Structure formats: structure tokens, C-alpha cells
Coordinates of C-alpha atoms (C1' of nucleotides) in Angstrom, one line a residue:
Chain A
M228 CA -161.1 49.1 77.7
A229 CA -158.1 47.3 76.2
F230 CA -155.1 49.5 75.6
N231 CA -154.9 48.4 72.0
K232 CA -158.2 50.0 71.1
R233 CA -156.3 53.2 70.6
T234 CA -155.7 54.5 67.1
K235 CA -152.2 55.3 65.9
I236 CA -151.5 58.9 64.8
R237 CA -150.4 57.5 61.4
E238 CA -153.9 56.2 61.0
V239 CA -155.8 59.1 62.4
L240 CA -154.2 61.4 59.8
N241 CA -156.1 59.5 57.1
L242 CA -159.5 59.6 58.8
T243 CA -162.4 61.8 57.7
P244 CA -163.6 63.9 60.7
E245 CA -167.2 62.8 61.6
N246 CA -167.2 63.7 65.3
Q247 CA -166.3 60.1 66.0
I248 CA -164.7 59.1 69.3
I249 CA -161.0 58.3 69.0
I250 CA -158.5 57.3 71.6
L251 CA -154.9 58.4 71.2
M252 CA -151.9 57.5 73.3
G253 CA -148.5 59.0 73.0
W254 CA -145.9 61.4 74.4
V255 CA -146.4 65.2 74.6
R256 CA -144.1 67.2 72.5
T257 CA -145.2 70.7 73.4
R258 CA -148.2 72.2 75.1
R259 CA -149.5 75.8 74.5
S260 CA -152.3 77.3 76.4
N261 CA -154.2 80.5 77.2
K262 CA -157.2 81.1 79.5
N263 CA -159.7 79.4 77.2
V264 CA -157.9 76.6 75.5
T265 CA -154.9 74.3 75.7
F266 CA -153.2 72.7 72.7
I267 CA -151.1 69.6 73.0
S268 CA -148.8 68.3 70.3
L269 CA -148.8 64.5 70.6
N270 CA -146.4 62.0 69.1
D271 CA -146.6 58.3 69.3
G272 CA -143.7 57.4 67.1
S273 CA -145.9 55.8 64.4
C274 CA -144.9 58.6 62.0
I275 CA -143.1 61.9 61.9
Q276 CA -146.2 64.0 62.4
N277 CA -147.5 65.2 65.8
Y278 CA -151.2 65.3 66.3
Q279 CA -153.0 68.3 67.8
I280 CA -155.1 67.7 70.8
V281 CA -157.5 70.6 71.8
A282 CA -158.5 70.7 75.5
D283 CA -161.1 73.0 76.9
P284 CA -160.2 73.8 80.6
T285 CA -163.9 73.7 81.5
V286 CA -163.9 70.1 80.3
I287 CA -160.5 68.8 81.3
D288 CA -159.2 69.3 84.8
E289 CA -156.5 72.0 85.0
D290 CA -154.2 69.8 87.2
I291 CA -154.2 67.1 84.6
L292 CA -153.4 69.6 81.8
R293 CA -150.6 71.0 83.9
K294 CA -149.0 67.5 84.2
A295 CA -149.4 67.0 80.4
N296 CA -146.1 68.7 79.7
T297 CA -143.2 67.9 77.4
G298 CA -142.2 64.2 77.7
A299 CA -145.3 63.0 79.6
S300 CA -147.2 60.1 78.2
I301 CA -150.9 60.5 78.0
K302 CA -154.1 58.8 76.9
V303 CA -156.6 61.1 75.2
S304 CA -160.2 60.3 74.3
G305 CA -162.0 62.8 72.2
R306 CA -163.9 63.7 69.1
L307 CA -162.2 63.9 65.7
V308 CA -163.1 67.2 64.1
A309 CA -162.0 69.4 61.3
S310 CA -159.3 71.8 62.6
Q311 CA -160.1 75.4 63.2
G312 CA -156.4 76.2 62.8
S313 CA -154.4 76.2 59.7
G314 CA -151.5 73.9 60.6
Q315 CA -153.5 70.6 60.3
Q316 CA -156.5 69.1 58.6
T317 CA -158.1 67.5 61.7
E318 CA -157.7 67.6 65.4
L319 CA -159.0 65.9 68.5
N320 CA -161.3 67.7 70.9
A321 CA -160.4 66.1 74.2
E322 CA -163.3 64.7 76.3
S323 CA -160.9 63.0 78.8
V324 CA -157.2 63.1 79.3
E325 CA -155.3 60.6 81.5
I326 CA -151.7 61.0 82.5
L327 CA -150.0 57.6 82.0
G328 CA -146.5 58.8 82.9
E329 CA -145.4 62.1 84.2
A330 CA -142.2 63.7 83.1
D331 CA -140.7 66.3 85.5
P332 CA -140.1 69.3 83.3
E333 CA -137.2 70.4 85.5
S334 CA -135.2 67.2 84.9
Y335 CA -136.5 65.8 81.6
P336 CA -133.5 66.3 79.2
I337 CA -135.4 66.5 75.9
Q338 CA -136.7 70.0 75.3
P339 CA -138.9 71.2 72.5
K340 CA -135.8 72.8 70.9
K341 CA -132.9 71.8 68.7
H342 CA -130.4 69.7 70.6
S343 CA -126.9 68.9 69.4
L344 CA -126.3 65.3 68.2
E345 CA -123.5 65.0 70.8
F346 CA -125.9 65.8 73.7
L347 CA -128.5 63.4 72.3
R348 CA -125.8 60.6 72.0
E349 CA -125.3 61.0 75.8
N350 CA -129.0 60.6 76.2
A351 CA -129.4 57.7 73.8
H352 CA -132.1 56.2 76.0
L353 CA -134.4 59.2 75.3
R354 CA -133.2 60.4 72.0
I355 CA -135.4 58.1 70.1
R356 CA -138.3 60.4 71.2
T357 CA -136.9 63.2 69.0
S358 CA -138.2 63.8 65.5
T359 CA -134.8 63.1 64.0
F360 CA -134.0 59.8 65.7
S361 CA -137.5 58.4 65.4
A362 CA -137.3 59.2 61.7
V363 CA -133.9 57.5 61.4
M364 CA -135.2 54.4 63.3
R365 CA -138.2 54.1 61.0
V366 CA -136.1 54.4 57.9
R367 CA -133.7 51.9 59.4
H368 CA -136.6 49.5 59.9
H369 CA -137.9 49.9 56.4
L370 CA -134.4 49.3 54.9
A371 CA -134.0 46.1 57.0
Y372 CA -137.4 45.0 55.9
S373 CA -136.8 45.7 52.2
I374 CA -133.5 43.8 52.3
H375 CA -135.3 40.7 53.4
E376 CA -138.0 41.4 50.8
Y377 CA -135.5 41.8 48.0
F378 CA -133.6 38.5 48.7
H379 CA -136.8 36.6 49.4
Q380 CA -138.3 37.6 46.1
K381 CA -135.1 36.5 44.3
G382 CA -135.2 33.1 46.0
F383 CA -132.3 33.6 48.4
F384 CA -132.5 31.9 51.7
Y385 CA -131.8 33.7 55.0
I386 CA -129.0 31.8 56.8
H387 CA -128.1 32.4 60.4
T388 CA -124.4 32.1 60.7
P389 CA -122.8 31.7 64.2
I390 CA -122.1 34.8 66.4
I391 CA -119.5 32.8 68.3
T392 CA -116.8 31.5 66.2
A393 CA -113.5 29.7 66.6
S394 CA -112.0 30.8 63.3
D395 CA -110.3 34.1 62.8
A396 CA -109.3 33.0 59.4
E397 CA -110.5 36.1 57.7
G398 CA -107.7 38.0 59.4
A399 CA -110.2 40.9 59.6
G400 CA -108.5 42.4 62.6
E401 CA -109.0 42.3 66.3
M402 CA -111.7 40.2 67.8
F403 CA -113.7 40.1 71.0
R404 CA -112.9 37.0 73.1
V405 CA -115.8 34.9 74.4
S406 CA -114.8 33.1 77.5
V407 CA -116.3 31.9 80.8
L408 CA -112.8 31.5 82.4
D409 CA -112.0 33.6 85.5
P410 CA -110.1 36.6 84.1
K411 CA -108.2 37.0 87.4
N412 CA -107.1 33.4 87.6
P413 CA -107.4 31.5 84.3
P414 CA -106.2 27.9 84.1
L415 CA -102.7 27.8 82.5
K416 CA -100.9 25.3 80.4
E417 CA -97.3 24.2 81.3
D418 CA -95.8 27.0 79.1
G419 CA -97.8 29.6 81.0
S420 CA -100.3 30.4 78.3
V421 CA -104.1 30.3 79.0
D422 CA -105.5 26.7 78.7
F423 CA -108.6 27.2 76.6
K424 CA -109.2 23.5 76.7
Q425 CA -110.8 24.2 80.0
D426 CA -113.0 27.0 78.6
F427 CA -116.7 26.5 77.7
F428 CA -116.1 25.5 74.1
E429 CA -112.8 23.7 75.0
R430 CA -111.0 26.1 72.6
E431 CA -110.5 29.8 72.1
T432 CA -113.6 31.5 70.8
N433 CA -114.5 35.0 69.7
L434 CA -117.4 37.0 68.4
T435 CA -117.7 36.8 64.6
V436 CA -116.1 39.4 62.3
S437 CA -118.0 38.0 59.3
G438 CA -120.4 35.3 58.4
Q439 CA -118.9 34.9 55.0
L440 CA -117.0 31.6 55.4
E441 CA -120.1 29.8 56.8
G442 CA -122.2 31.6 54.2
E443 CA -120.1 30.0 51.5
L444 CA -120.8 26.6 52.9
A445 CA -124.6 27.3 52.7
A446 CA -124.4 28.8 49.2
L447 CA -122.6 25.6 48.0
A448 CA -125.8 23.7 49.0
L449 CA -128.7 26.1 48.7
S450 CA -127.3 28.1 45.7
E451 CA -128.3 31.6 46.9
I452 CA -128.2 32.7 50.5
Y453 CA -127.7 35.8 52.6
T454 CA -126.9 36.6 56.2
F455 CA -128.0 39.6 58.1
G456 CA -126.7 39.8 61.6
P457 CA -124.5 41.5 64.1
T458 CA -120.7 41.7 63.5
F459 CA -118.0 42.6 65.9
R460 CA -114.6 44.2 65.4
A461 CA -112.4 45.1 68.4
E462 CA -110.5 47.7 66.5
N463 CA -109.7 51.0 68.0
S464 CA -111.5 52.9 65.3
N465 CA -112.7 56.3 66.1
T466 CA -114.4 57.6 63.0
T467 CA -117.8 58.7 61.8
R468 CA -118.2 55.4 59.8
H469 CA -117.0 52.6 62.2
L470 CA -118.7 50.8 65.0
A471 CA -117.4 47.9 67.2
E472 CA -120.8 46.2 66.8
F473 CA -122.6 46.7 63.5
W474 CA -125.0 44.8 61.3
M475 CA -123.9 43.3 58.0
I476 CA -125.7 41.8 55.1
E477 CA -123.7 39.1 53.3
P478 CA -125.2 37.5 50.2
E479 CA -123.3 34.5 48.9
M480 CA -124.2 32.9 45.6
A481 CA -123.1 29.7 43.8
F482 CA -122.8 29.9 40.0
Y483 CA -122.1 33.6 40.1
D484 CA -118.9 35.2 38.7
A485 CA -117.5 38.6 39.5
E486 CA -119.7 40.4 37.0
D487 CA -122.9 38.7 38.3
N488 CA -121.8 39.8 41.8
Q489 CA -121.5 43.4 40.7
D490 CA -124.9 43.3 38.9
L491 CA -126.5 41.9 42.0
A492 CA -125.0 44.4 44.4
E493 CA -126.0 47.3 42.2
D494 CA -129.5 46.1 41.6
F495 CA -129.9 45.4 45.4
L496 CA -128.7 48.8 46.5
K497 CA -131.0 50.5 44.0
Y498 CA -133.9 48.4 45.1
V499 CA -133.6 49.1 48.8
I500 CA -133.0 52.8 48.3
S501 CA -136.0 53.3 46.1
S502 CA -138.0 51.2 48.5
A503 CA -137.0 53.7 51.2
L504 CA -138.0 56.6 48.9
R505 CA -141.4 55.0 48.4
H506 CA -142.2 54.0 51.9
C507 CA -140.4 56.6 54.1
K508 CA -141.3 59.7 52.1
E509 CA -142.3 61.9 55.0
D510 CA -139.4 60.8 57.2
L511 CA -137.0 61.4 54.4
M512 CA -138.4 64.8 53.6
F513 CA -137.9 65.7 57.2
L514 CA -134.3 64.3 57.2
D515 CA -133.7 66.2 53.9
Q516 CA -134.6 69.5 55.5
R517 CA -132.5 68.6 58.6
A518 CA -129.5 67.8 56.3
A519 CA -130.1 71.1 54.4
E520 CA -129.9 73.0 57.7
E521 CA -126.7 71.1 58.6
E522 CA -125.2 72.0 55.1
K523 CA -125.5 75.7 55.9
T524 CA -123.1 75.4 58.7
K525 CA -120.4 73.8 56.5
K526 CA -117.8 75.6 54.4
A527 CA -118.9 76.2 50.8
E528 CA -116.4 73.7 49.3
L529 CA -117.5 70.9 51.6
R530 CA -121.2 71.3 50.8
N531 CA -123.1 68.7 48.8
E532 CA -124.2 69.8 45.4
L533 CA -127.3 67.7 45.7
S534 CA -129.8 67.6 48.5
L535 CA -130.4 64.3 50.3
L536 CA -133.5 63.4 48.3
E537 CA -131.7 64.3 45.0
R538 CA -128.8 62.1 46.0
L539 CA -131.0 59.1 46.7
T540 CA -132.9 59.6 43.5
F541 CA -129.7 60.0 41.6
V542 CA -128.3 56.7 42.8
T543 CA -131.4 54.8 41.9
E544 CA -131.6 56.3 38.4
N545 CA -128.0 56.1 37.2
K546 CA -125.7 53.3 36.4
F547 CA -122.8 52.8 38.8
E548 CA -119.4 53.5 37.2
R549 CA -117.4 50.3 36.9
I550 CA -113.6 50.4 36.7
T551 CA -110.7 48.2 37.5
Y552 CA -108.1 49.0 40.2
T553 CA -105.6 49.5 37.4
E554 CA -107.9 52.0 35.6
A555 CA -108.5 53.8 38.9
W556 CA -104.8 54.0 39.5
E557 CA -104.2 55.5 36.1
I558 CA -107.0 58.1 36.6
L559 CA -105.5 59.0 40.0
K560 CA -101.9 59.1 38.8
N561 CA -102.9 61.6 36.0
S562 CA -105.3 63.6 38.2
A563 CA -104.8 67.3 39.0
P564 CA -104.4 66.8 42.8
N565 CA -101.8 64.1 42.2
K566 CA -99.8 66.3 39.8
K567 CA -100.1 69.3 42.1
K568 CA -99.0 67.1 45.0
K569 CA -102.3 67.8 46.8
F570 CA -102.7 64.1 48.0
A571 CA -101.2 63.3 51.4
F572 CA -100.4 59.9 49.8
P573 CA -99.2 60.5 46.3
I574 CA -100.1 57.9 43.7
E575 CA -96.9 56.3 42.3
E576 CA -96.4 52.6 42.2
W577 CA -99.1 50.2 41.0
G578 CA -100.1 47.9 43.8
T579 CA -100.6 50.1 46.8
D580 CA -104.0 50.3 48.4
L581 CA -106.2 53.4 47.7
Q582 CA -106.6 55.8 50.5
S583 CA -109.8 57.6 51.6
E584 CA -108.7 60.8 49.8
H585 CA -108.3 58.8 46.5
E586 CA -111.6 57.1 46.8
R587 CA -113.3 60.4 47.6
Y588 CA -111.7 62.0 44.6
L589 CA -112.9 59.3 42.2
V590 CA -116.5 59.2 43.6
E591 CA -117.1 62.9 44.5
K592 CA -114.9 64.8 42.0
H593 CA -114.1 62.6 39.0
F594 CA -117.2 60.4 38.4
K595 CA -119.7 62.1 40.7
K596 CA -121.6 58.8 41.2
P597 CA -121.2 55.5 42.9
V598 CA -118.2 53.6 41.6
I599 CA -117.4 49.9 41.6
I600 CA -113.7 49.2 41.6
S601 CA -112.7 45.7 40.8
D602 CA -109.6 43.5 40.2
Y603 CA -107.4 44.7 43.0
P604 CA -103.8 43.6 43.4
K605 CA -103.9 40.3 45.2
A606 CA -101.3 41.3 47.8
I607 CA -103.7 43.8 49.4
K608 CA -106.8 41.5 49.5
S609 CA -107.9 38.4 51.4
F610 CA -106.8 34.8 50.8
Y611 CA -110.2 33.5 49.6
M612 CA -110.6 35.9 46.6
K613 CA -110.4 34.3 43.1
Q614 CA -107.0 34.8 41.5
N615 CA -107.2 36.3 38.0
E616 CA -105.4 34.9 34.9
D617 CA -102.9 37.7 35.1
G618 CA -101.4 36.3 38.3
K619 CA -101.3 39.8 39.8
T620 CA -104.9 40.6 40.7
V621 CA -108.0 39.0 42.3
A622 CA -111.7 39.3 41.4
A623 CA -112.5 41.6 44.3
M624 CA -114.8 44.6 44.1
D625 CA -115.5 47.5 46.4
I626 CA -118.5 49.8 45.9
L627 CA -117.8 53.4 46.9
F628 CA -120.6 55.9 47.8
P629 CA -120.3 59.6 48.0
G630 CA -119.8 60.8 51.5
I631 CA -119.7 57.2 52.9
G632 CA -116.7 55.7 51.1
E633 CA -116.7 51.9 51.0
I634 CA -120.3 50.6 51.5
V635 CA -119.8 47.2 49.9
G636 CA -116.8 44.9 49.7
G637 CA -116.9 41.5 47.9
S638 CA -115.4 39.2 45.5
Q639 CA -115.7 36.1 43.4
R640 CA -114.2 33.3 45.6
E641 CA -111.4 31.0 44.7
E642 CA -113.1 27.7 44.1
N643 CA -109.9 25.8 43.0
L644 CA -108.6 23.8 45.9
E645 CA -104.9 23.9 44.9
K646 CA -104.9 27.7 44.3
L647 CA -106.7 28.3 47.5
A648 CA -104.5 26.1 49.6
Q649 CA -101.4 27.6 48.1
R650 CA -102.6 31.1 48.9
M651 CA -103.3 30.0 52.5
E652 CA -99.9 28.6 52.8
E653 CA -98.3 31.9 51.5
L654 CA -100.3 33.9 54.1
N655 CA -99.7 31.4 56.9
I656 CA -103.4 30.5 57.4
S657 CA -103.9 27.1 59.0
R658 CA -105.3 24.6 56.5
E659 CA -105.8 22.1 59.2
E660 CA -108.1 24.4 61.2
M661 CA -110.0 25.3 58.0
W662 CA -110.5 21.8 56.9
W663 CA -114.3 22.3 56.7
Y664 CA -113.9 25.3 54.5
L665 CA -111.5 23.5 52.2
D666 CA -113.8 20.5 52.0
T667 CA -116.2 22.6 49.9
R668 CA -113.5 22.9 47.3
R669 CA -112.8 19.2 47.6
F670 CA -116.3 18.0 47.1
G671 CA -118.4 19.5 44.3
T672 CA -116.7 22.9 44.2
A673 CA -118.4 25.5 42.1
P674 CA -117.8 29.1 41.0
H675 CA -119.3 31.4 43.6
A676 CA -119.2 35.0 44.7
G677 CA -120.6 37.3 47.4
F678 CA -120.2 40.6 49.2
G679 CA -120.7 42.3 52.5
L680 CA -122.8 45.4 52.9
G681 CA -122.4 47.5 56.1
F682 CA -126.0 48.1 57.1
E683 CA -125.3 51.2 59.2
R684 CA -123.4 52.7 56.3
L685 CA -126.4 52.2 54.1
V686 CA -128.6 53.8 56.8
L687 CA -126.1 56.6 57.0
F688 CA -126.3 57.3 53.3
V689 CA -130.1 57.0 53.1
T690 CA -130.8 59.3 56.1
G691 CA -128.1 61.8 55.3
M692 CA -126.8 61.7 58.9
G693 CA -123.2 62.5 59.4
N694 CA -122.1 60.0 62.1
I695 CA -122.7 56.3 62.1
R696 CA -123.3 56.5 65.9
D697 CA -126.6 58.3 65.1
V698 CA -128.1 55.6 62.9
I699 CA -128.0 52.7 65.4
P700 CA -130.0 52.9 68.6
F701 CA -127.2 52.2 71.0
P702 CA -123.8 52.5 69.4
R703 CA -120.8 50.5 70.6
T704 CA -117.5 52.2 70.1
P705 CA -114.2 52.2 71.9
G706 CA -114.9 53.3 75.5
N707 CA -118.7 53.4 75.0
A708 CA -121.2 50.8 75.9
E709 CA -123.4 52.7 78.3
F710 CA -126.9 51.8 77.2
Chain B
rU213 C1' -103.4 54.4 67.8
rC214 C1' -101.8 59.4 65.5
rC215 C1' -103.0 64.7 64.3
rU216 C1' -106.1 69.1 65.2
rC217 C1' -109.9 71.4 67.9
rC218 C1' -113.4 71.8 72.0
rU219 C1' -115.1 71.6 77.5
rU220 C1' -118.6 78.4 81.0
rA221 C1' -126.5 77.9 83.6
rG222 C1' -130.8 72.1 82.0
rC223 C1' -129.5 73.0 76.4
rU224 C1' -126.8 76.1 72.6
rC225 C1' -123.2 79.6 73.1
rA226 C1' -120.7 84.8 74.2
rG227 C1' -117.0 86.4 77.7
rU228 C1' -112.3 92.3 75.3
rC229 C1' -105.4 93.1 77.4
rG230 C1' -105.3 88.5 83.3
rG231 C1' -108.8 93.0 87.2
rU232 C1' -113.8 94.1 91.4
rU233 C1' -120.7 91.2 91.8
rA234 C1' -119.7 85.8 85.1
rG235 C1' -123.7 87.2 80.5
rA236 C1' -127.4 86.1 76.2
rG237 C1' -131.1 83.1 73.7
rC238 C1' -133.9 78.8 74.5
rA239 C1' -135.8 75.7 78.5
rU240 C1' -138.0 75.9 83.7
rU241 C1' -141.3 78.6 87.4
rU242 C1' -145.0 82.5 88.1
rG243 C1' -148.3 86.0 85.8
rA244 C1' -150.9 88.1 81.4
rC245 C1' -153.4 86.8 76.8
rU246 C1' -160.5 84.6 73.1
rG247 C1' -157.5 79.1 68.4
rU248 C1' -152.1 78.2 69.3
rU249 C1' -148.4 75.8 65.6
rA250 C1' -140.9 75.0 68.8
rA251 C1' -147.3 80.7 70.4
rU252 C1' -146.5 85.7 72.2
rC253 C1' -145.5 89.4 76.2
rA254 C1' -143.6 90.4 81.4
rA255 C1' -141.0 88.9 85.7
rA256 C1' -138.2 85.4 88.6
rG257 C1' -135.0 81.4 89.9
rG258 C1' -130.8 78.9 88.0
rG259 C1' -123.0 78.6 87.9
rU260 C1' -117.7 73.0 91.2
rC261 C1' -116.3 78.4 84.4
rC262 C1' -114.3 69.6 83.2
rU263 C1' -110.5 67.9 87.2
rU264 C1' -105.8 68.5 89.7
rG265 C1' -101.5 71.2 90.2
rG266 C1' -98.7 75.6 88.9
rU267 C1' -97.5 81.1 87.6
rU268 C1' -99.5 85.8 89.5
rC269 C1' -101.2 90.9 94.2
rG270 C1' -105.2 88.8 91.3
rA271 C1' -107.0 83.2 86.7
rG272 C1' -113.2 81.5 83.1
rC273 C1' -108.7 83.7 80.5
rC274 C1' -101.7 82.0 81.0
rC275 C1' -98.7 77.0 81.8
rA276 C1' -98.5 71.5 82.8
rA277 C1' -100.8 66.8 83.5
rG278 C1' -105.3 64.1 83.5
rA279 C1' -110.6 63.2 82.1
rG280 C1' -114.5 63.6 78.5
rG281 C1' -116.2 65.0 73.6
rA282 C1' -115.8 66.3 68.2
rG283 C1' -113.5 66.2 63.3
rG284 C1' -109.6 64.1 60.2
rA285 C1' -106.1 59.8 59.3
rG286 C1' -105.2 54.5 59.7
rC287 C1' -108.0 49.7 60.0
rC288 C1' -112.6 48.4 57.3
rA289 C1' -118.3 47.4 56.2

RNA sequence: UCCUCCUUAGCUCAGUCGGUUAGAGCAUUUGACUGUUAAUCAAAGGGUCCUUGGUUCGAGCCCAAGAGGAGGAGCCA
């Protein structure tokens, strides 16, 4: 018999019991037994539910049942019947059980009990077998799928921008070097510096920190494109919302201005979150309960007012608040915590960047909903952002989510060659190396805009998990690349 | 990188003022039990108290350094 003749638990749950023969394969979650009967809770990862196998010790060999302990993988053939117990509609009366892979109960780390997330992080190779992580991974999949679905339906093209890049023009911080040179004995130039001319690409190369610049090139040909790929930042960030390797979605659209950009970002976020609510209902209900348990351990003032499911529904049903940096600055300057000197960074001069505590105040206390802040001072934003008429601000926007902070950062791009070149000169960015980028402004330049969405931050928000390391299968953080 | 906290059984944790043989729950093993829902009941096994050094008659507990982890900040998505 071919292995794929088996039925997935997700499908079995919808079958009417007619004593038909069904084959299930999966991993044992728990086993309970007495003299007359053994119950096995089986999970195959196809859904959050375990399926109950009933084994009669006069039918199934006792040695086999003994090996069907927590963590073992088994194949069960049996008859689908209405359940005699109250916990489930149907169950499988085993006629044969085969042990596919034993799991020594003395050494298998995942027990049928609540484990700490820290412990599971150290067992990342096995944690996907837990209810929580399998639920997170399924939600992650559906979010990725619905992202492609959203853009495809709108006529956007999926562009693959390079992972290896020679430009660090974004200035987005430290990069990981890509090199085939011998690190112990690299070829040197006369001045003693490394001679990258002898490296694989005959120049210094790094892992990408953003696909945006290449995305712009494609948008100025295909009109509307998006990227969805891995992104690397070699920053020594140790927080619950940073990874050294993460996935980013970067749409880039010709003939969009700043407002079109905001409209798209808001519509997009609402689409993928409601898609998760529709397609991952059971997983999200499980994660909702898990998050509610977690809430109980927090201090009262740090607790969420809304449950996970309520937060998700709230975001899809309410308009995001849209304010400018200047408006945000005024609200913050006149806010109670600022007047009472409760902020670690008091709001005084116009023009300084907003700190986490300020963003959190706006999102969680003042507006109590997602907030889009636009038109930041140009000094604190990147060179490629469109300079506004006032000469002080750029057409940037950040979308802030409760509990997550910045989930989207984007802008209308500067399409004017002179203004862009001048800004690059001011910031000491090489116009010679960026000739290809500037060419788009030389030939048929057009207004365009785009944004970057941190995929794991989205998964974090939708699953209600607290740490970004728990929403990617194998997290890469400073000092951690085990799996 | 900075600040704060943590590290005791496989897991989660307790451990009084520095005092003799280091505890609990869960897990595991064995047994009991006529259908269980993370079954229940009984018994048993299980320890480099993170590492190194110091103080002391005596250190899981005090001090120092190091390692690992968590939370917050910065950088950002």
C-alpha cells in the first residue's frame, strides 16, 4: 500500500462514521490505558485537533501498544465509528497498529505538559510538534499564502530581488559579508586593506538588507510589483521584535503617491488579517486561549483590554488613525505623561525621532488603534524619500500596531533626479555606484511609492505570541544559529 | 551595545538566619483500575544546586569573575 493512501486528521474530522476502513499516520501525543482498552491521541500536524485511536489489547499486540508512547510515529488502520466518549464525535477502532518510529520516553524532551517557550526554543527541532508551534506555523503559512493572493488579485507581479548585493546604499545598518576569501589569509592591496577584486564577485558583497532599490527598478517597468524574501541585518539587536534573518514584503508601485501608499498598506493588512481569521479559525481560537492564559501572569496594568481574536477583528473593522509627525509631536508634547515627566525621553524640540514609549502611548493609550504617522522630518529618514514642499519633511509613513510597534515603514520615493542627487550628496552616498538607481530618474521617471512589512511582526500580531523568535521556525539572533 | 532580573531532578519551581541525609508537582518506570480526554490511585528510581575562584569551622544560600537565558532600551521591519 502506498503511504499516501492515508487520510489526514483534518479530513477524517469531516467524515461520517460508517464503519469504513481508514488509515491514519501521525505522532502520538498521549496514551491512556487500562486493562481493557488503550486510547491514543494522535496528531499529524494537519490541524490543531488530535484524533482518538481506540485499541483493544486482544486485537493489538501489547508490545506494540507499549511502544506507541508520546512522540512515537505510528500508522493505524481501523474502522471509523461514532465515539462512545464525550470528547469527540468519531474515533478510530484500531485493527492494526504499526510503529513507524519509536521515541524513547526517557529521553524525548517534549512531554504532554506545558513547556516554557524558552525550553522549547532550545528544542526548536522538536517544538513544531507542540500544539502552540504547529498552530503558529499553520497561521504563518496562511498569512504568506494570502499575501501572494492579495497582490496577485490586484495585478501585482512577484519580483525576486537579489539576496547577495553590492550596494549598502540604504544605510540600513550592519550587513553580513559574503565572501569566498580565506578569512585567515585574505589577499591584500598595497595599502593593507582586503583586495575584494580577488573575491568571487570581484567586489565587496553582502546579504541584502532590503529589496527596495531593485524593487523600484521593477516597478518603473511593470507598474506594480512586490517582493517577499529573506532579509539580513547584522545588528546586535536583542529584543522580542528583531531577528538577524527575517522575511519582508516590499510592494513598490509606479503612479502611487503617499496617500495611495497608505490606502494600499491599510487595505492589505486588513485583507491578510481577515483571511487568517477566516482560514485559521481553530488555530487562532487555540492561540487566543493560550494568550489569555499568558495574560493572567502579567500585571494588571500591562494586560490587554481585548483578547487576541477581539484585537484581530478590531483591526479589520476600524479605520487606521492617520496623523502627521507634526500632529503626533503636538499630541505627545501636550500629553499627560510628558507634562508629568513620565517619559524617559521628554518631548521638546520638533524634529527628533519618536521613541518606543511615544509610539506606544499614541497607539495603546491615545488612539487605541493602529496609527499611520506620515511626513517625518527629513533629517531622520532615508535619502530616497520624496521631499515635501515645506522643505522640512519627507513623504514617509510608519504604521504602528499595538504591542508590536512599527510593522510597516514606507514612503513615496523622490522621483526628481536633481533633488535625489542633491540629497545623496548631502548624505555622502556615492552617486557613481548608484548609477543604475539614478538612471530610473533620468529615463522616464515617474511618481512612485512603496513600503516594507516585516512578515514575522505580522505573524507576531496575528498569533498573539510575545517573542518574534517563536513565530519563525529557526530564529537567527546574535549568538544563535543552532538549527 | 547598555540597564534589570534569572540559572536547584527530564520539565516547572520551592528551599527559612549560612548548619547535619536538598524538596514538591508534572514526566519516567512498575503495579492497580470495565471507555479514557494532559485519566485516576499507589510505589519506586532520578541531583556537577551553571562554571571557576574566594570568604567561613561549615556555602544551594555570602563575595568576585565568567558562561547561558529572559525582559526593557537603542537600531529597525
